[in-house]
Coordinates of C-alpha atoms in Angstrom, one line a residue:
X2 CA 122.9 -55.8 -195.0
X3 CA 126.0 -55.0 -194.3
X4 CA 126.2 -52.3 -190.6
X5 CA 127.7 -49.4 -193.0
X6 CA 125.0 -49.5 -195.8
X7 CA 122.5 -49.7 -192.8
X8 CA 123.8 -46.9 -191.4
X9 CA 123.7 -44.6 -194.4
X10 CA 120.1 -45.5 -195.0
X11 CA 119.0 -44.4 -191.3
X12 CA 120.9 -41.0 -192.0
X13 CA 119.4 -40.7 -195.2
X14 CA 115.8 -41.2 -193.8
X15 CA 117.0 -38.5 -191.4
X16 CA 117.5 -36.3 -193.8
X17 CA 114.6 -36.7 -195.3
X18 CA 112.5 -36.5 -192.5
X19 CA 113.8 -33.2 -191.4
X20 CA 113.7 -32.1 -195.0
X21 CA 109.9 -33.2 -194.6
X22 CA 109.8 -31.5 -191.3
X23 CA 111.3 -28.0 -192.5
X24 CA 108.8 -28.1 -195.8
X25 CA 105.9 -28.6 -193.5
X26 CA 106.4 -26.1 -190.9
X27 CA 106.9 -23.4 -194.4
X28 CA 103.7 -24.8 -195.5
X29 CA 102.0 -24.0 -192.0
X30 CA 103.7 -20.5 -192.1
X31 CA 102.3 -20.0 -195.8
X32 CA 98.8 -21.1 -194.6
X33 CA 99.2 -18.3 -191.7
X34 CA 99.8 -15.3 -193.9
X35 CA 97.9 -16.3 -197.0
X36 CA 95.1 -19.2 -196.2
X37 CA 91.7 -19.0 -195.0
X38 CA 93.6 -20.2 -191.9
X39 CA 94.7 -16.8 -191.5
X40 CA 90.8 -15.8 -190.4
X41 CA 91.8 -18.3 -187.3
X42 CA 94.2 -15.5 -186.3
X43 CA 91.9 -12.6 -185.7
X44 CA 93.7 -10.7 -182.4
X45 CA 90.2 -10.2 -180.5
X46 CA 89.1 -13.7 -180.7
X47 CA 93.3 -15.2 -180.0
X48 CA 93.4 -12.2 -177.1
X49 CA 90.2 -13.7 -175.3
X50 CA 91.2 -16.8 -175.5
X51 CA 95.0 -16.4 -174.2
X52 CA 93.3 -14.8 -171.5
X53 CA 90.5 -17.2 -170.5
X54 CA 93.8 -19.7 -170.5
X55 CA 95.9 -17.7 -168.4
X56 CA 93.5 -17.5 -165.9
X57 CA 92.1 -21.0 -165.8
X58 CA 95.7 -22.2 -165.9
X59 CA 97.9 -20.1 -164.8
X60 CA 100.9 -18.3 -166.3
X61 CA 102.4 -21.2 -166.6
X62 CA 99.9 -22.7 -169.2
X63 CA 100.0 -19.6 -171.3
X64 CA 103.4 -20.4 -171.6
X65 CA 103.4 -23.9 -172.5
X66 CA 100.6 -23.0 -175.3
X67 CA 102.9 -19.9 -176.6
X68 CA 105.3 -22.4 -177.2
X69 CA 103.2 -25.3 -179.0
X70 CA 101.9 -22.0 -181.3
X71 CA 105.1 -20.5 -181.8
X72 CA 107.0 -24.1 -182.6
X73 CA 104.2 -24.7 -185.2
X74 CA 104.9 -21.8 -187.3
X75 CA 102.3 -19.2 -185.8
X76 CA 104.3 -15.6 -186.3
X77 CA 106.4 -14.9 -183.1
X78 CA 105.6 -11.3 -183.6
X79 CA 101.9 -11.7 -183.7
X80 CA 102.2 -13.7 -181.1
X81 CA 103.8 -11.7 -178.7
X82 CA 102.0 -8.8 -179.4
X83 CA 98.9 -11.4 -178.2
X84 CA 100.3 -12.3 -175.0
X85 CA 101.3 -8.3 -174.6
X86 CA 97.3 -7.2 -174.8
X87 CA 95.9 -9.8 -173.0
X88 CA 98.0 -10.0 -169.7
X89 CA 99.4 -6.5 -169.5
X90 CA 103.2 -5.4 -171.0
X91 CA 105.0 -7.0 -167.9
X92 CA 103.5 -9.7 -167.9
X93 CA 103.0 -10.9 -171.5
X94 CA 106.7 -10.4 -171.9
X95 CA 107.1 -12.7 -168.8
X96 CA 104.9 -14.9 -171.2
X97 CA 106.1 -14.1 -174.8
X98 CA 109.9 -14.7 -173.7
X99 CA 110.1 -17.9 -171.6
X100 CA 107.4 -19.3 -174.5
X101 CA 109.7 -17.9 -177.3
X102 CA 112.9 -20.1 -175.9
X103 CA 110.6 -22.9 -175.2
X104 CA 109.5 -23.2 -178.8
X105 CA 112.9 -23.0 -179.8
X106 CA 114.0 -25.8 -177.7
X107 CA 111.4 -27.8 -179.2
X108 CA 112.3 -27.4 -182.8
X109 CA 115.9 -27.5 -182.0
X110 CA 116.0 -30.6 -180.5
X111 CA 113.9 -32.3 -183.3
X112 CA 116.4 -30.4 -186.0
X113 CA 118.9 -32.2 -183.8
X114 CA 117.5 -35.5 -183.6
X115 CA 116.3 -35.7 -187.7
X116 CA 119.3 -34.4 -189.1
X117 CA 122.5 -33.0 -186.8
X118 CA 124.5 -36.8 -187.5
X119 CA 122.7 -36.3 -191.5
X120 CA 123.6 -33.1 -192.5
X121 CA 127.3 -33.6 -191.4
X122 CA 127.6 -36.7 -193.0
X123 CA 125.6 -36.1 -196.8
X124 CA 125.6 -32.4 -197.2
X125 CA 129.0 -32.0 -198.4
X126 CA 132.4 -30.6 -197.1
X127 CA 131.2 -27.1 -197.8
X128 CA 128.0 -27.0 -196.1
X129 CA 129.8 -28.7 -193.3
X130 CA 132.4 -25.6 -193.4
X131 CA 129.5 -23.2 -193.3
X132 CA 127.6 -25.0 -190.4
X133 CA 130.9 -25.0 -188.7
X134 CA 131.6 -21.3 -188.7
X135 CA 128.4 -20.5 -188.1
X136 CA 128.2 -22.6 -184.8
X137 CA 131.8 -20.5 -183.9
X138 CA 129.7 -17.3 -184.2
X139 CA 126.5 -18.8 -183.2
X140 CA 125.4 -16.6 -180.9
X141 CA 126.0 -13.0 -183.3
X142 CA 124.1 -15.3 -185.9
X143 CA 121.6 -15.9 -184.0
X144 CA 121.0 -12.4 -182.6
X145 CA 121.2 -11.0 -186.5
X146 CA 118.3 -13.3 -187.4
X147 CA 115.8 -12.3 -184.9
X148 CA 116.5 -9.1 -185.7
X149 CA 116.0 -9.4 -189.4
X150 CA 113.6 -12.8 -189.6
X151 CA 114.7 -13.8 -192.7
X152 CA 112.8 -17.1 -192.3
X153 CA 109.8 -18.4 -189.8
X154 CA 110.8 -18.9 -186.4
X155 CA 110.9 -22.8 -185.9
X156 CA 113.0 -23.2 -189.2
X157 CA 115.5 -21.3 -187.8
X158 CA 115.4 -23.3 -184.8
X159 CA 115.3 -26.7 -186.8
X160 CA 118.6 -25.5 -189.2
X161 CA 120.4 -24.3 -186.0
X162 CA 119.5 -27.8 -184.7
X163 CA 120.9 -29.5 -187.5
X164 CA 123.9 -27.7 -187.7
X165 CA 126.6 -26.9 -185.1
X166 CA 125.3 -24.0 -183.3
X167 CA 125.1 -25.1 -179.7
X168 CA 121.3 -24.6 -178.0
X169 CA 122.9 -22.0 -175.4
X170 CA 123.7 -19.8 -178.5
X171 CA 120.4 -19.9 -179.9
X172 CA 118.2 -19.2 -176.5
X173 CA 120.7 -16.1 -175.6
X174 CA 120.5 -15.0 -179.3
X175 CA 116.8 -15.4 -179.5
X176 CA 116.6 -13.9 -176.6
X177 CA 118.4 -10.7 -177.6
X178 CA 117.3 -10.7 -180.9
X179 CA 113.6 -10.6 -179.7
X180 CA 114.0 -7.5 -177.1
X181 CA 114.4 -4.6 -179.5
X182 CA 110.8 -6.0 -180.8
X183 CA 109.1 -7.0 -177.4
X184 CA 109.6 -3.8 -175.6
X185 CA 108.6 -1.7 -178.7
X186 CA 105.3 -3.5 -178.1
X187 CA 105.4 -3.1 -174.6
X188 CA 105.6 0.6 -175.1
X189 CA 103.4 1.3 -178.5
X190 CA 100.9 -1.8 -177.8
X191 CA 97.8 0.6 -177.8
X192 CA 99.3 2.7 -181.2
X193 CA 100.2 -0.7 -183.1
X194 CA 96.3 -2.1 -182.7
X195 CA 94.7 0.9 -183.2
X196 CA 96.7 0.9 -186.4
X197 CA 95.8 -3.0 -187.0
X198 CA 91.8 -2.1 -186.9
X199 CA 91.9 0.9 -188.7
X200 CA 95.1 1.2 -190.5
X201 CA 96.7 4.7 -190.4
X202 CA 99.3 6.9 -192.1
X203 CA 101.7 6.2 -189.5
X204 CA 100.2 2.4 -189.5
X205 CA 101.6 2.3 -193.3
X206 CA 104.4 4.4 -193.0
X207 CA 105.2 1.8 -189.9
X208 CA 104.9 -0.9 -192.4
X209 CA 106.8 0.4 -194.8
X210 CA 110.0 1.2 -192.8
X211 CA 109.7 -2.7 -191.7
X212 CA 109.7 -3.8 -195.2
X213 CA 112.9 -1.9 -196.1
X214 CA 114.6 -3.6 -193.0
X215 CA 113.5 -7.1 -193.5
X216 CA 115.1 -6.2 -197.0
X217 CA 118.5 -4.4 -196.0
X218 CA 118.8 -7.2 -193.1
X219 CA 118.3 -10.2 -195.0
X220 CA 120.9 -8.8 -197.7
X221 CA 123.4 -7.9 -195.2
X222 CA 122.9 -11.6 -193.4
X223 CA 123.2 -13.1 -197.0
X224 CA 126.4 -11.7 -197.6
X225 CA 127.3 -11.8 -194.2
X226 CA 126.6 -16.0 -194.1
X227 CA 128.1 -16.3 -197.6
X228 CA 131.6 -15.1 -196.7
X229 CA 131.6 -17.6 -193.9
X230 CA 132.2 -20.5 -196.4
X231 CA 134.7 -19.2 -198.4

């Protein structure tokens, strides 16, 4: 086989594999928010055990399993609002962040190793174009999707992986995006469970305002990505 035709069969299998990769980790998200697995992520039981963790392990381990949970597609938001009631506000954001950029690492690097050389090469001039001027404003992109999460946490990781926005951009962007969140948390922890177990006016006015967000957010990020290509 001649090296070229070789060559184009490894970046197709590349492609595939993160196209595998990304479809997976959506199916692990969908089985979060709508499968019996979501009984797995009752906050009492996830709190105790986060706890038991921390102090067996240390801080350190909490970490580490943050990041394993949040890189397969458990929701960063739930998540963080974990680590927040079991160690204390300070401390669970000293947990929540470094295990946020952690898990981000993770899927960036295997977004970069399935399908950075891939993409470029089979995804067409225009995707290429878009990729390109995203990684020139990676770091505003970035910081506009963890505001609005438009898509589960590790696929944006992945994609940014694949594509030319460099991992600096995403761990400062992820890292910005994330505060607004984290410290309303920090501040609100006790109102947002009590709301959680016994769901309240404010609980579903709360809810609502979110929704609207996610929805004036992603549209604004749509348009937003769209002119980037022309």
């Amino acid at each position: 086989m001649p090296p070229e035709e070789r060559r184009e069969r490894v970046l197709r299998r590349r492609l595939i594999g993160l196209g595998v990769a990304i479809a997976l980790l959506l199916a692990l998200a969908a089985s979060w928010a709508w499968s019996p697995m979501k009984s797995m992520l009752d906050l009492d039981t996830i709190v105790a055990a986060l706890r038991g963790f921390g102090q067996s392990f240390g801080v350190p381990a909490a970490i580490a399993g943050f990041a394993l949970a949040v890189a397969t597609a458990v929701p960063l938001t739930f998540l963080t609002l974990v680590a927040i009631v079991a160690f204390g506000p300070w401390t669970g954001f000293a947990v929540a962040l470094p295990g946020a950029l952690a898990g981000s690492a993770i899927s960036y690097g295997l977004g970069m190793l399935l399908g950075r050389e891939a993409v470029a090469r089979l995804a067409g001039a225009r995707i290429n174009m878009v990729s390109q001027r995203l990684g020139e404003r990676g770091l505003l992109a970035i910081v506009l999707i963890r505001l609005v999460p438009v898509a589960p946490f590790p696929i944006v990781n992945m994609v940014a992986g694949a594509s030319h926005i460099r991992l600096r951009d995403l761990l400062l962007g992820t890292a910005i995006g994330m505060a607004p969140s984290t410290l309303f948390m920090m501040f609100f922890v006790d109102t947002i469970i009590a709301s959680m177990k016994q769901p309240s006016g404010f609980g579903f006015g709360l809810l609502a305002v979110t929704v609207l967000l996610l929805a004036a957010g992603g549209l604004g990020l749509k348009r937003w990505i769209s002119r980037q290509g022309r």
